Short mmCIF file of C-alpha atoms in Angstrom, two decimals:
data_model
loop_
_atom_site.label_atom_id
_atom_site.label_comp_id
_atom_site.label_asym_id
_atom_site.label_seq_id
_atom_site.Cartn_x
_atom_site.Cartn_y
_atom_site.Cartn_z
CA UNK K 1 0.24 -33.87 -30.09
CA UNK K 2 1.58 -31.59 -27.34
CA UNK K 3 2.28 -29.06 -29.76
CA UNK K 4 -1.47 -29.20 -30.33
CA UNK K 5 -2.47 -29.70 -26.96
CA UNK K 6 -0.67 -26.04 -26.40
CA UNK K 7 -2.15 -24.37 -29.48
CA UNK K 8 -5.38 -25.16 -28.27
CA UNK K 9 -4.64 -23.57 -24.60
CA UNK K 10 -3.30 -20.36 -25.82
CA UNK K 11 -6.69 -20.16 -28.19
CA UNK K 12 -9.33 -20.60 -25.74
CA UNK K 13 -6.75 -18.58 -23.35
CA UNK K 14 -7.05 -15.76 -26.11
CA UNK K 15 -10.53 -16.56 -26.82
CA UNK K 16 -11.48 -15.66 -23.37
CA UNK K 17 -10.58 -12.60 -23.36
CA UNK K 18 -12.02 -11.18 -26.76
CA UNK K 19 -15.54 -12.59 -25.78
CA UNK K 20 -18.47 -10.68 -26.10
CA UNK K 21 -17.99 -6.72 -25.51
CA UNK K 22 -16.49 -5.30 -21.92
CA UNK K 23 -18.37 -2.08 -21.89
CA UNK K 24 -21.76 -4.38 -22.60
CA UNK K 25 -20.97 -6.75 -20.02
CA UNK K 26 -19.94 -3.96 -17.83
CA UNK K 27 -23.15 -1.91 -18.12
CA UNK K 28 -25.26 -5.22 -17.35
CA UNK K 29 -23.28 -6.07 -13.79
CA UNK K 30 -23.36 -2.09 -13.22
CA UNK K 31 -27.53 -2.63 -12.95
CA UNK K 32 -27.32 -5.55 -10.71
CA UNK K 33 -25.05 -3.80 -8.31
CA UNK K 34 -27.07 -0.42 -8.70
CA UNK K 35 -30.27 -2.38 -7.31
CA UNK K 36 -28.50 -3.94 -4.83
CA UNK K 37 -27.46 -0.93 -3.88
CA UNK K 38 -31.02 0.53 -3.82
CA UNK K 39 -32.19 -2.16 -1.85
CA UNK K 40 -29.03 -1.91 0.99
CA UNK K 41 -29.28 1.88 1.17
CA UNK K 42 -25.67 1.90 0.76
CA UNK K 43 -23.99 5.65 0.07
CA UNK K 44 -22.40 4.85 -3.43
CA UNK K 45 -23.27 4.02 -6.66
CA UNK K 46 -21.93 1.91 -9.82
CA UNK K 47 -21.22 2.55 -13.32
CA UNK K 48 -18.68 1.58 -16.57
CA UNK K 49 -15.53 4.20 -16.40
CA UNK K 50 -14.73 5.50 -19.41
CA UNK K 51 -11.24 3.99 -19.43
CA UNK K 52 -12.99 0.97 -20.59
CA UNK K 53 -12.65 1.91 -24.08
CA UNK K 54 -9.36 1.84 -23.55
CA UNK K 55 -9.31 -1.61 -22.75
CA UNK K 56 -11.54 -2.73 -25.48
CA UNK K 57 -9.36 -0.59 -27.93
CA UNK K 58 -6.68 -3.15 -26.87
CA UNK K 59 -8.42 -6.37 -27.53
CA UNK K 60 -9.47 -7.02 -23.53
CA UNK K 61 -13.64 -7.87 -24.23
CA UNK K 62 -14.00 -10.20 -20.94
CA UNK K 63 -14.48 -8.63 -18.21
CA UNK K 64 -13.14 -11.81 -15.50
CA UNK K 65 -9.90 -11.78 -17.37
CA UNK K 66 -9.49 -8.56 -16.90
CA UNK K 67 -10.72 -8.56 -12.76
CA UNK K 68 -8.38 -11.69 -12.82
CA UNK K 69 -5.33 -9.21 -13.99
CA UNK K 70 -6.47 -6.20 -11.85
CA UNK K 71 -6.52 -8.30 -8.68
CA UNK K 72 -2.39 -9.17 -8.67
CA UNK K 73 -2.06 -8.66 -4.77
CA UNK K 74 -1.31 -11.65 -3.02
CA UNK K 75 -0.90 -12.57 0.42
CA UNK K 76 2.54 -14.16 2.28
CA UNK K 77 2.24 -17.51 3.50
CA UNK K 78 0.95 -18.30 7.13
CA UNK K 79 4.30 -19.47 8.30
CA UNK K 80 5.66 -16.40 6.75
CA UNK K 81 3.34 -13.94 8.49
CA UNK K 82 4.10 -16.16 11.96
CA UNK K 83 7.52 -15.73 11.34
CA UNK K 84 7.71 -12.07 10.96
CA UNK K 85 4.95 -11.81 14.17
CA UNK K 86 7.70 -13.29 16.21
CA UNK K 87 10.37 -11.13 14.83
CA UNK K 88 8.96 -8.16 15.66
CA UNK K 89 7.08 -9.19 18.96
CA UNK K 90 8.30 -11.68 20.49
CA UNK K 91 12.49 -11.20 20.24
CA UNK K 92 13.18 -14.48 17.86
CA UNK K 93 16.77 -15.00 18.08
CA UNK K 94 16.78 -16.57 14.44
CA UNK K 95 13.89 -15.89 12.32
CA UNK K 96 13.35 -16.60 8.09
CA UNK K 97 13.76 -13.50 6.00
CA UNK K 98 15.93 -11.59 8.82
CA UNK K 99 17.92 -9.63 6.01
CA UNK K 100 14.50 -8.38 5.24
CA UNK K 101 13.03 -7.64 7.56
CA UNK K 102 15.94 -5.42 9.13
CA UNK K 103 14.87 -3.02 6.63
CA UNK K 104 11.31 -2.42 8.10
CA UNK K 105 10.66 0.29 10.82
CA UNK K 106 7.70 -0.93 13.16
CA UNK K 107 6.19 2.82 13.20
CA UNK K 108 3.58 3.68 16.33
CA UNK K 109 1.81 6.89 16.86
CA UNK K 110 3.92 9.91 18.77
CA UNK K 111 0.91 11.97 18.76
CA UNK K 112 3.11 14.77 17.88
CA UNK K 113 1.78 15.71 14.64
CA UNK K 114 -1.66 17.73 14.68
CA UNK K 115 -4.28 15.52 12.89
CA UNK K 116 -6.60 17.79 10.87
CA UNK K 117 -10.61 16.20 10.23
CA UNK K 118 -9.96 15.61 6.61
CA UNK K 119 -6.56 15.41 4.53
CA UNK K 120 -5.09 14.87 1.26
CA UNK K 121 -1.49 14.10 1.02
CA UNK K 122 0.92 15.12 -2.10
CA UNK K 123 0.82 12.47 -4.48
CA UNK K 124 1.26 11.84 -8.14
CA UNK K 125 -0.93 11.39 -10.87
CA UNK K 126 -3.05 8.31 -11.43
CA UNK K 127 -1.56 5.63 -13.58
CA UNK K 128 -2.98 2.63 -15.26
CA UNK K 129 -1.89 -1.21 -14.87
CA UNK K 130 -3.43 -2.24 -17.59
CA UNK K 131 -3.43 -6.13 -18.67
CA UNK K 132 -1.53 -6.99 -15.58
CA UNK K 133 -1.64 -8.51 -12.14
CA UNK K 134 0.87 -5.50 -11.60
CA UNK K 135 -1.56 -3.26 -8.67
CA UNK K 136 1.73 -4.32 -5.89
CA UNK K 137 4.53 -2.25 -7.86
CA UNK K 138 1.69 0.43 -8.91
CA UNK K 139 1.25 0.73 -4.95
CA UNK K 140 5.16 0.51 -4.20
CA UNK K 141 5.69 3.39 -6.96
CA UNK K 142 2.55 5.68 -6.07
CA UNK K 143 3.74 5.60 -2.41
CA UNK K 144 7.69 5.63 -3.50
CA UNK K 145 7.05 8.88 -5.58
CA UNK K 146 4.73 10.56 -2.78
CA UNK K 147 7.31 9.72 -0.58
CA UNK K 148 10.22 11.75 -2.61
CA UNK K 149 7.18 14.89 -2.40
CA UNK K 150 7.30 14.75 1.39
CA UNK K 151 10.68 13.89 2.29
CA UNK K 152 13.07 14.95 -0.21
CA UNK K 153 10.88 18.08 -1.69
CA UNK K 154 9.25 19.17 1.32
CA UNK K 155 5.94 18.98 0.06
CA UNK K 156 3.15 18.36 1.83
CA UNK K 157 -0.85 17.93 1.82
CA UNK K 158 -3.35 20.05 3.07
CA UNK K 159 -7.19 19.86 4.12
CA UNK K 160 -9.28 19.12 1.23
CA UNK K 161 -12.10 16.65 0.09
CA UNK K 162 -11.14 16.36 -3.47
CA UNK K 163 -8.12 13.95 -3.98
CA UNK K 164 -6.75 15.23 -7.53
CA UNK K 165 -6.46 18.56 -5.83
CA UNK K 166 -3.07 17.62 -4.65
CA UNK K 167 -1.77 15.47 -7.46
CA UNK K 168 1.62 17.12 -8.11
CA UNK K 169 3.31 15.34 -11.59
CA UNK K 170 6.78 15.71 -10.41
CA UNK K 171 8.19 12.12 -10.24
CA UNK K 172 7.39 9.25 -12.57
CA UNK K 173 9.26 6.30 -11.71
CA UNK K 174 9.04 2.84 -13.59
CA UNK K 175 6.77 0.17 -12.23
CA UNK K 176 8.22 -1.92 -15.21
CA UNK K 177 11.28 -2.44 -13.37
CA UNK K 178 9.43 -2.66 -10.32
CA UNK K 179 7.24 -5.56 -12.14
CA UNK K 180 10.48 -7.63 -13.74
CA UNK K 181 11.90 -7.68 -9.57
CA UNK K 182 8.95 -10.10 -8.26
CA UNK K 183 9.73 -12.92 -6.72
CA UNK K 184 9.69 -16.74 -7.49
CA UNK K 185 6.48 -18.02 -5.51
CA UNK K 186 6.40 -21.29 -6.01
CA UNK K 187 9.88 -21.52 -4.75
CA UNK K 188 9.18 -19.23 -1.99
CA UNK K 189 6.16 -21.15 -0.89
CA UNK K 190 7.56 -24.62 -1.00
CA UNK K 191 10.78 -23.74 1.01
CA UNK K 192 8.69 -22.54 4.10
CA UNK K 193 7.33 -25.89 4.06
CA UNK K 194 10.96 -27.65 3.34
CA UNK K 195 12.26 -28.94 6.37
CA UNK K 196 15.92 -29.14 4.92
CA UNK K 197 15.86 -25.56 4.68
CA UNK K 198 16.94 -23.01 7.00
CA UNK K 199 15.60 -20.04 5.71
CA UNK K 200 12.58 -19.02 3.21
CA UNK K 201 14.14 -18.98 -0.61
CA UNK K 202 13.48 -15.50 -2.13
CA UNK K 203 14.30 -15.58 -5.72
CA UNK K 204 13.26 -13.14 -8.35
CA UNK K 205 10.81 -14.26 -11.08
CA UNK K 206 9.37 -11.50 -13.49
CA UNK K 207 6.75 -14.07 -14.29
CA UNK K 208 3.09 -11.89 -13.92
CA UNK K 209 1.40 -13.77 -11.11
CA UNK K 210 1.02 -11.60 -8.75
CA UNK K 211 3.29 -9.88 -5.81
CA UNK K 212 3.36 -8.13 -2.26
CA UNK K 213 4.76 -5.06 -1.57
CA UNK K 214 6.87 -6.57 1.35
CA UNK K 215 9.17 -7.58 -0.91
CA UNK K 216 8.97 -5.43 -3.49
CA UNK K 217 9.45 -2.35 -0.74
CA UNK K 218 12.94 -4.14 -0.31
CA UNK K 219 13.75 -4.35 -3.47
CA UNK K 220 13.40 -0.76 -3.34
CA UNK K 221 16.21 0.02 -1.29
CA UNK K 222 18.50 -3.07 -2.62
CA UNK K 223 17.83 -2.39 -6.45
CA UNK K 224 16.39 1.23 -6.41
CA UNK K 225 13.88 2.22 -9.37
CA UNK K 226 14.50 4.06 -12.20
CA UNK K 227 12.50 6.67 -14.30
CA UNK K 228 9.55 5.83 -16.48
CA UNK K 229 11.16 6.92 -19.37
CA UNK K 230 13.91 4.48 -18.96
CA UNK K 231 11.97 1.38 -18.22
CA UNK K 232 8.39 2.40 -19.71
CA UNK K 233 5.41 0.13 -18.43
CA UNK K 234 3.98 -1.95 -21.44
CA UNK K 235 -0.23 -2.28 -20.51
CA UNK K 236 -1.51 -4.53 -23.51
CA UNK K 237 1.43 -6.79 -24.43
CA UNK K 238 -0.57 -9.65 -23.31
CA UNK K 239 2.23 -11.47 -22.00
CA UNK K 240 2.04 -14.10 -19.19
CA UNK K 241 5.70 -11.83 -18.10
CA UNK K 242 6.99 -8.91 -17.70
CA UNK K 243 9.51 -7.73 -20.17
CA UNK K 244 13.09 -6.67 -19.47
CA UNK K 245 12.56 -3.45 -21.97
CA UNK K 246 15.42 -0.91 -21.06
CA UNK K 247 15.66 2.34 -23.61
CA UNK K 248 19.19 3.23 -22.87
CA UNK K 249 22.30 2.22 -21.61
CA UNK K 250 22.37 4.58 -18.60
CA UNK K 251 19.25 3.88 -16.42
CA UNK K 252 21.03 2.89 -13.43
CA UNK K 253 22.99 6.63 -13.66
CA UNK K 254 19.01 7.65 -12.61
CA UNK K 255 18.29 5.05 -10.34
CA UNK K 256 16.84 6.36 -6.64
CA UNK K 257 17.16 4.22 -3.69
CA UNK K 258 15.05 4.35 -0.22
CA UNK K 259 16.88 3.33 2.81
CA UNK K 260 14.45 1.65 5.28
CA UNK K 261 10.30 0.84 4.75
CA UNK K 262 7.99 2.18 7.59
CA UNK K 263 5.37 -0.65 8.06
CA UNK K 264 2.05 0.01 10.42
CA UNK K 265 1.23 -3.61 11.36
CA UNK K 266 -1.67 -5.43 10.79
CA UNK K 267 -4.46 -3.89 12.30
CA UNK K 268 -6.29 -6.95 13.64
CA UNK K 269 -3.32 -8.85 14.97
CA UNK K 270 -2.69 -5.36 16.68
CA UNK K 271 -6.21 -5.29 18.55
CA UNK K 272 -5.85 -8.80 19.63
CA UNK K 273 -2.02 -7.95 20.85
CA UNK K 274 -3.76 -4.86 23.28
CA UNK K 275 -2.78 -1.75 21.32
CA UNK K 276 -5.32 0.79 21.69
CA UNK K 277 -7.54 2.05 18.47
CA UNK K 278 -6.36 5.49 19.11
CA UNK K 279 -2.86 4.39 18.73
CA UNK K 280 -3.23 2.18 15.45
CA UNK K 281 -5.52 5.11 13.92
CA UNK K 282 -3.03 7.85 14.59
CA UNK K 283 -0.04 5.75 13.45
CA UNK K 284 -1.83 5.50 10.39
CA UNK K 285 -2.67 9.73 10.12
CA UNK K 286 1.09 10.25 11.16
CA UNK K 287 3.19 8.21 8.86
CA UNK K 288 1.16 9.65 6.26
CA UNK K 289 1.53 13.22 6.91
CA UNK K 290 5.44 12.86 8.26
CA UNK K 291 6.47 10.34 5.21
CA UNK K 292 3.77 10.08 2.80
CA UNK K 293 1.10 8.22 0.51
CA UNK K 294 0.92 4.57 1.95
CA UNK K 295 0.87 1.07 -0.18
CA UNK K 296 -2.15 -1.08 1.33
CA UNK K 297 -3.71 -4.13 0.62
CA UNK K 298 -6.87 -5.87 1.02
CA UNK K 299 -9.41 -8.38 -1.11
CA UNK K 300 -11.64 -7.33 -3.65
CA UNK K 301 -15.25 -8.26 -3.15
CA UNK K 302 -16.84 -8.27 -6.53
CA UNK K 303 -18.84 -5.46 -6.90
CA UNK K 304 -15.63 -3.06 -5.90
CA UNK K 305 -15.63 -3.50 -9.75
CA UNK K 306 -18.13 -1.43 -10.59
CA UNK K 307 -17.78 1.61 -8.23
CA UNK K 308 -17.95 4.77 -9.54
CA UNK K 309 -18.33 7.43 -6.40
CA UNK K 310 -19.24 7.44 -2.64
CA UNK K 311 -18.04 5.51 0.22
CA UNK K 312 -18.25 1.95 -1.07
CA UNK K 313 -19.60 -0.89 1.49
CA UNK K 314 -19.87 -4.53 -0.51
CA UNK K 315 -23.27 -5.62 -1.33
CA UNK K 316 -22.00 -9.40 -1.44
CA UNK K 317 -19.62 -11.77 0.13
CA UNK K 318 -18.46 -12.85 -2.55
CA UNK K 319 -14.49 -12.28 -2.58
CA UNK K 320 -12.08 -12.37 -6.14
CA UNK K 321 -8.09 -11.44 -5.21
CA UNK K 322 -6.35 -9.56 -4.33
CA UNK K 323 -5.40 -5.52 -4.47
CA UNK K 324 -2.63 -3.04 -3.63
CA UNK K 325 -3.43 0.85 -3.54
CA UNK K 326 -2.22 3.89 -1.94
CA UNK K 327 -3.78 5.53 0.78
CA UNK K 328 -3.44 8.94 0.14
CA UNK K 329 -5.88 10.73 3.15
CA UNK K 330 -8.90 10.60 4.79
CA UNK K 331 -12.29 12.48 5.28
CA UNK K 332 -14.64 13.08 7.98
CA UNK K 333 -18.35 13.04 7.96
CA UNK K 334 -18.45 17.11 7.17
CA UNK K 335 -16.51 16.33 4.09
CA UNK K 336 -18.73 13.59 2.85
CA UNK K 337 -22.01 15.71 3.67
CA UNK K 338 -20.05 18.37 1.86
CA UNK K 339 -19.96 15.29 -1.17
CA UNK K 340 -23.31 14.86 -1.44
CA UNK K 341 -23.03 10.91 -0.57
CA UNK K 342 -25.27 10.98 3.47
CA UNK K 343 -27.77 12.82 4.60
CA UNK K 344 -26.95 16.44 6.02
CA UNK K 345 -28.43 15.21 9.43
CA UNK K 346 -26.18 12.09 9.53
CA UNK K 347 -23.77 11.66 12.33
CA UNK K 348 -22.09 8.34 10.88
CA UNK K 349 -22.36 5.90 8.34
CA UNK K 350 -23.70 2.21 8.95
CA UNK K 351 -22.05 -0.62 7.58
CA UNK K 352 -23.33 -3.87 7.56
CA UNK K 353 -20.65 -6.28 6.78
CA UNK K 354 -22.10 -9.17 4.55
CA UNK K 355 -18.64 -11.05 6.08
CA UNK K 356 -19.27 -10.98 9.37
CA UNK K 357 -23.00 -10.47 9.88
CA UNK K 358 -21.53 -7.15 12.26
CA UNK K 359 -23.15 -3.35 12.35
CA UNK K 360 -20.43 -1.07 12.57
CA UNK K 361 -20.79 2.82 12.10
CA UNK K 362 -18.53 4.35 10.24
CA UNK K 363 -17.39 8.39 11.04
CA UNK K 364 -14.38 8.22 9.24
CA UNK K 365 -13.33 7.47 5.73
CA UNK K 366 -10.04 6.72 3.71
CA UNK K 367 -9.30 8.28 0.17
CA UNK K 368 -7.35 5.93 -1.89
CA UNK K 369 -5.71 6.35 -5.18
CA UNK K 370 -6.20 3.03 -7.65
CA UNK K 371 -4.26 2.25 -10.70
CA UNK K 372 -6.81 1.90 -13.38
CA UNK K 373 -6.58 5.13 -14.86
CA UNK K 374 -10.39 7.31 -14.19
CA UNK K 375 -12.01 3.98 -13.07
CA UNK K 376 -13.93 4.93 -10.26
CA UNK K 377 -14.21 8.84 -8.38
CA UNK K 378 -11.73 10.37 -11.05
CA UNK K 379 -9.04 7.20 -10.55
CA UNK K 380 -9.92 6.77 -6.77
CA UNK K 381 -12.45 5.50 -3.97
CA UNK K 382 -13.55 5.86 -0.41
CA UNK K 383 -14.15 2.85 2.17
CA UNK K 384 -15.25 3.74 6.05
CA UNK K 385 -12.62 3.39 8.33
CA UNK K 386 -12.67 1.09 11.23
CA UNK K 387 -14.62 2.44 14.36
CA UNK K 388 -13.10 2.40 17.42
CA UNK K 389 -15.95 -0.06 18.61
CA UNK K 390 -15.25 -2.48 15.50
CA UNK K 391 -11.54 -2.25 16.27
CA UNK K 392 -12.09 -3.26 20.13
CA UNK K 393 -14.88 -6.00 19.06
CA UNK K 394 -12.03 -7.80 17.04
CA UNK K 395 -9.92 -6.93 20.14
CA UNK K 396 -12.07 -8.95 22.20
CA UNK K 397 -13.32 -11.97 19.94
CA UNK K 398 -10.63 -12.32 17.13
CA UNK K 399 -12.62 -11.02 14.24
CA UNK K 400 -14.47 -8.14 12.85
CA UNK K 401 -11.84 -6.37 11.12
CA UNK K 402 -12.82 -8.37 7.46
CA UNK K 403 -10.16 -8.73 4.39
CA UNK K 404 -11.99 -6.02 2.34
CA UNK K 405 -10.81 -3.69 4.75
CA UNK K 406 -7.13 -2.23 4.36
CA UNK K 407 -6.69 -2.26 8.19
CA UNK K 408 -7.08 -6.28 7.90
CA UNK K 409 -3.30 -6.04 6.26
CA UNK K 410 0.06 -4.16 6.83
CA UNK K 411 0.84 -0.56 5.09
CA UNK K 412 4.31 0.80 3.63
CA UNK K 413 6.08 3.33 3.04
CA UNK K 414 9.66 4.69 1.78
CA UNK K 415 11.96 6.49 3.91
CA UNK K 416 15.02 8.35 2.47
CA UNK K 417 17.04 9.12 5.48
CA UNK K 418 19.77 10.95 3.35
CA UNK K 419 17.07 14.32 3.32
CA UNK K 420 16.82 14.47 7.22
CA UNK K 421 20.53 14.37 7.76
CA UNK K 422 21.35 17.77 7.92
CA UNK K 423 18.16 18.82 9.57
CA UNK K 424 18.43 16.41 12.88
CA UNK K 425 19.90 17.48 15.66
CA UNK K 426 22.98 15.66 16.95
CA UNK K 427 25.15 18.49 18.95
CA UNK K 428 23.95 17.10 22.03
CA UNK K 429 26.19 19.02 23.97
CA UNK K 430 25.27 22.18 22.17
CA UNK K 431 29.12 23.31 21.18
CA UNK K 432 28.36 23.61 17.76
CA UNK K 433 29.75 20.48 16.67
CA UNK K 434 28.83 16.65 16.32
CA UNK K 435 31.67 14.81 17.16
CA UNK K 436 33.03 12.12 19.47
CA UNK K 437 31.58 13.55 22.98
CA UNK K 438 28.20 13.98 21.41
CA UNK K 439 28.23 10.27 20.24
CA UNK K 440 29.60 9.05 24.22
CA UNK K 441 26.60 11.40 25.53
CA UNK K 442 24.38 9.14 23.12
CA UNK K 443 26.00 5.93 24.74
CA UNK K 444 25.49 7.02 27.96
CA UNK K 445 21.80 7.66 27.19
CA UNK K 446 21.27 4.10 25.46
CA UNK K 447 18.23 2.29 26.38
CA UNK K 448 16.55 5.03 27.79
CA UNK K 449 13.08 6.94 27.09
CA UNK K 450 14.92 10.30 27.02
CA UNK K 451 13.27 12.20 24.18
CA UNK K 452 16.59 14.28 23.41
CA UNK K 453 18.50 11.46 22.35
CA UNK K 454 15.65 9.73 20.19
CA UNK K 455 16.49 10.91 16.86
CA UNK K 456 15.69 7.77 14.44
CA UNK K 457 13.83 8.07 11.96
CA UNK K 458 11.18 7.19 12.58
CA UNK K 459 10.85 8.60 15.75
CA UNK K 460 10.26 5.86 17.96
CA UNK K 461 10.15 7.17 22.11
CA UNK K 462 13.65 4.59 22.46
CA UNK K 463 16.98 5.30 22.51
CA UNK K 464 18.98 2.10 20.81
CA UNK K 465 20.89 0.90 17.94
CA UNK K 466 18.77 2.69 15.20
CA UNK K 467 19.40 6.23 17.08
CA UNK K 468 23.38 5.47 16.97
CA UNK K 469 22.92 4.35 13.07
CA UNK K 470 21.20 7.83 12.72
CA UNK K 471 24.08 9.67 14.53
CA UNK K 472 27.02 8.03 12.29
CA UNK K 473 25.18 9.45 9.46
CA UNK K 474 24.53 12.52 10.91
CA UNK K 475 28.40 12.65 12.09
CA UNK K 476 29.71 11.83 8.31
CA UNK K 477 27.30 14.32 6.34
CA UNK K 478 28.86 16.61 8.96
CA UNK K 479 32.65 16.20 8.66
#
């Protein structure tokens, strides 16, 4: 009987997704959203992407099952995100997921990086996810591989309004590996709640459920990822898991490691804590330019579905999962005249957030790369960015800033502090050597604002222990 009982499962599991035809089913939501559209006045417009036929090449006909897979992004537990609010604002002496958390680099604007109106970063080409909840280690890779562009390369973006203008196909790392490394998080949810335990479990799974690229970003620099071609992504296995599928014996000779994860904090937790929009905004712009594309999160109303260009505002309120992207630039209302999608006379966009009930205007966008291969404007989208008077409402009454939004969540990305070695600065006493009186100038200059001596990575206005870990590896790649 319970053999039965699971035969029957996996059939109407299967069954589900071979119903009735996705293109069809597609093109019938694509009409609904279009006249909702219409009726709105909003600046986009839907449609079925061509990549579709893809999907219904491999067997996926349903098109919930296959939103259900494409939203994998899922949030951290309330305790967790208390926990980590305390670590990094409030001095915790003890705190869960410490190891982990070490690894992050709080980064805040230096406003020492000119900020053009509109700009693409270096990135790589759009990939596709396929029949998985897989978006997190698509957004850890995207923004892992821009990352190696900008830092290691010396790459860099420029000003431009089209996106695939500055797709560069010089890294393809494995987001199969990245995939098999989630976490267990059922375990990891329980043991917050545990009072015999001292610290949040974190054990791997590669059971497809769903992951967050605050883990996965560490698993970056603990495991490293390897290249595509020696862990290649599977897209239409069907499996509930992700397979352990290496091609050779010696992946982990090509494995690349990142040694620390800049994170810009939540942006509505940062407007109630007093940090000023221009700040968050331009600590956005800046880690971009300096370090590259950014992993973001937010959740998917369910029209996003059916975008195909402009800058998309939801028609509903209606809310599926999750999603992790990369935020690869930004435009500014010149560049989206320039598009076609407002009016040449406009001076902003209005967005009426069916969340909130809120009018915001929007004079600012963000250009973000997706991983379901030409779905949408060529493979990505547009959403406004958060106004300066939205970002001070939430500042003042707690809310505004609203989950479909990527400033609602935190942003990532890689740093490989090996490439700035040799380019920083240590010879503080300008005798043409880094040695043991450069490193007692540095200790004499500890816990200070002195700009000469601040030579993290990030940069970070502070003199402490990160500049002395950024000296000792200065010093060694020296000797």
């Amino acid at each position: 009987m319970k053999k039965l009982f699971i035969l029957i499962v996996v059939f109407a599991i299967t069954s589900s997704l071979f119903a009735g035809s996705l293109i069809d089913e597609a093109s019938q939501r694509a009409i609904e959203i279009n006249n909702k559209i219409a009726e709105q006045g909003l600046p986009w417009k839907a449609g079925v992407p061509e990549v579709f036929e893809k999907y219904e090449a491999a067997g996926i006909s349903n098109l919930d099952s296959l939103i259900s897979k494409w939203a994998g992004s899922r949030d951290l537990p309330e305790k967790a995100r208390r926990d980590m609010h305390n670590y990094f604002f409030n001095d915790s002496a003890t705190t869960r997921d410490a190891q982990l958390y070490s690894t992050q680099f709080l980064y805040f604007a230096m406003f020492d990086t000119p900020l053009p109106p509109s700009f693409i970063q270096i990135h790589t080409p759009i990939r596709d996810q396929g029949f998985h909840g897989t978006c997190w280690a698509f957004a850890t890779v995207a923004s892992f591989e821009s990352a190696l562009q900008v830092q290691k390369d010396g790459l860099t973006g420029e000003a431009t309004i089209f996106p695939w203008e500055l797709k560069v196909d010089s890294y393809d790392l494995s987001e199969q590996f990245v995939s098999f490394h989630d976490i267990d998080w059922d375990i990891y949810i329980e043991s917050w709640y545990d009072p015999l335990q001292s610290d949040a479990i974190i054990q791997d799974s590669n059971m497809d459920v769903g992951g967050n690229q605050h883990f996965s970003t560490y698993n970056s620099i603990r495991y490293g990822i390897p290249l595509e071609t020696d862990f290649p992504y599977s897209a239409f296995d069907l499996n509930p898991w992700i397979n352990w599928n290496p091609t050779n014996n010696d992946w982990e000779d090509n494995l690349v490691h990142s040694t620390k994860t800049v994170e810009i904090y939540y942006g509505d937790e940062l407007s109630w804590l007093g940090f000023p929009y221009g700040v968050y905004i331009n600590s956005i712009k800046e880690a971009l330019i300096k370090f590259g594309a950014l992993g973001v999160s937010y959740t998917v109303p369910e029209d996003f579905y059916g975008y195909m260009e402009g800058i998309y505002i939801p028609t509903t309120n209606q809310l599926t999962g999750g999603h992790s992207v990369t935020l690869v630039g930004w435009l500014d209302m010149d560049a989206v005249k320039a598009l076609g999608w407002v009016s040449p006379d406009a001076t902003s966009v209005e967005v009426n957030d069916p969340f909130t009930g809120l009018t915001w205007y929007a004079t600012e966008f963000w250009v973000i790369k997706n991983s379901w291969g030409d779905w949408g404007w060529n493979g990505y989208y547009v959403v406004p960015m958060v106004s300066e008077e939205l970002y001070n409402f939430s500042a003042t009454y707690g809310f505004g800033i609203t989950p479909w939004m990527i400033e609602y969540r935190a942003m990532y990305v890689p740093l490989f502090e090996e490439n700035y070695a040799l380019t920083e600065d240590a010879d503080f006493n300008d005798d043409g050597y880094v040695n043991e009186e450069d490193y007692q100038l540095l200790m004499e200059h500890m816990f200070t604002y002195d700009s000469n001596y601040d030579i993290s990575i990030p940069r970070d206005g502070y003199v402490d222990h990160e500049d002395v870990t950024r000296f000792l590896m200065i010093w060694n790649s020296a000797d």
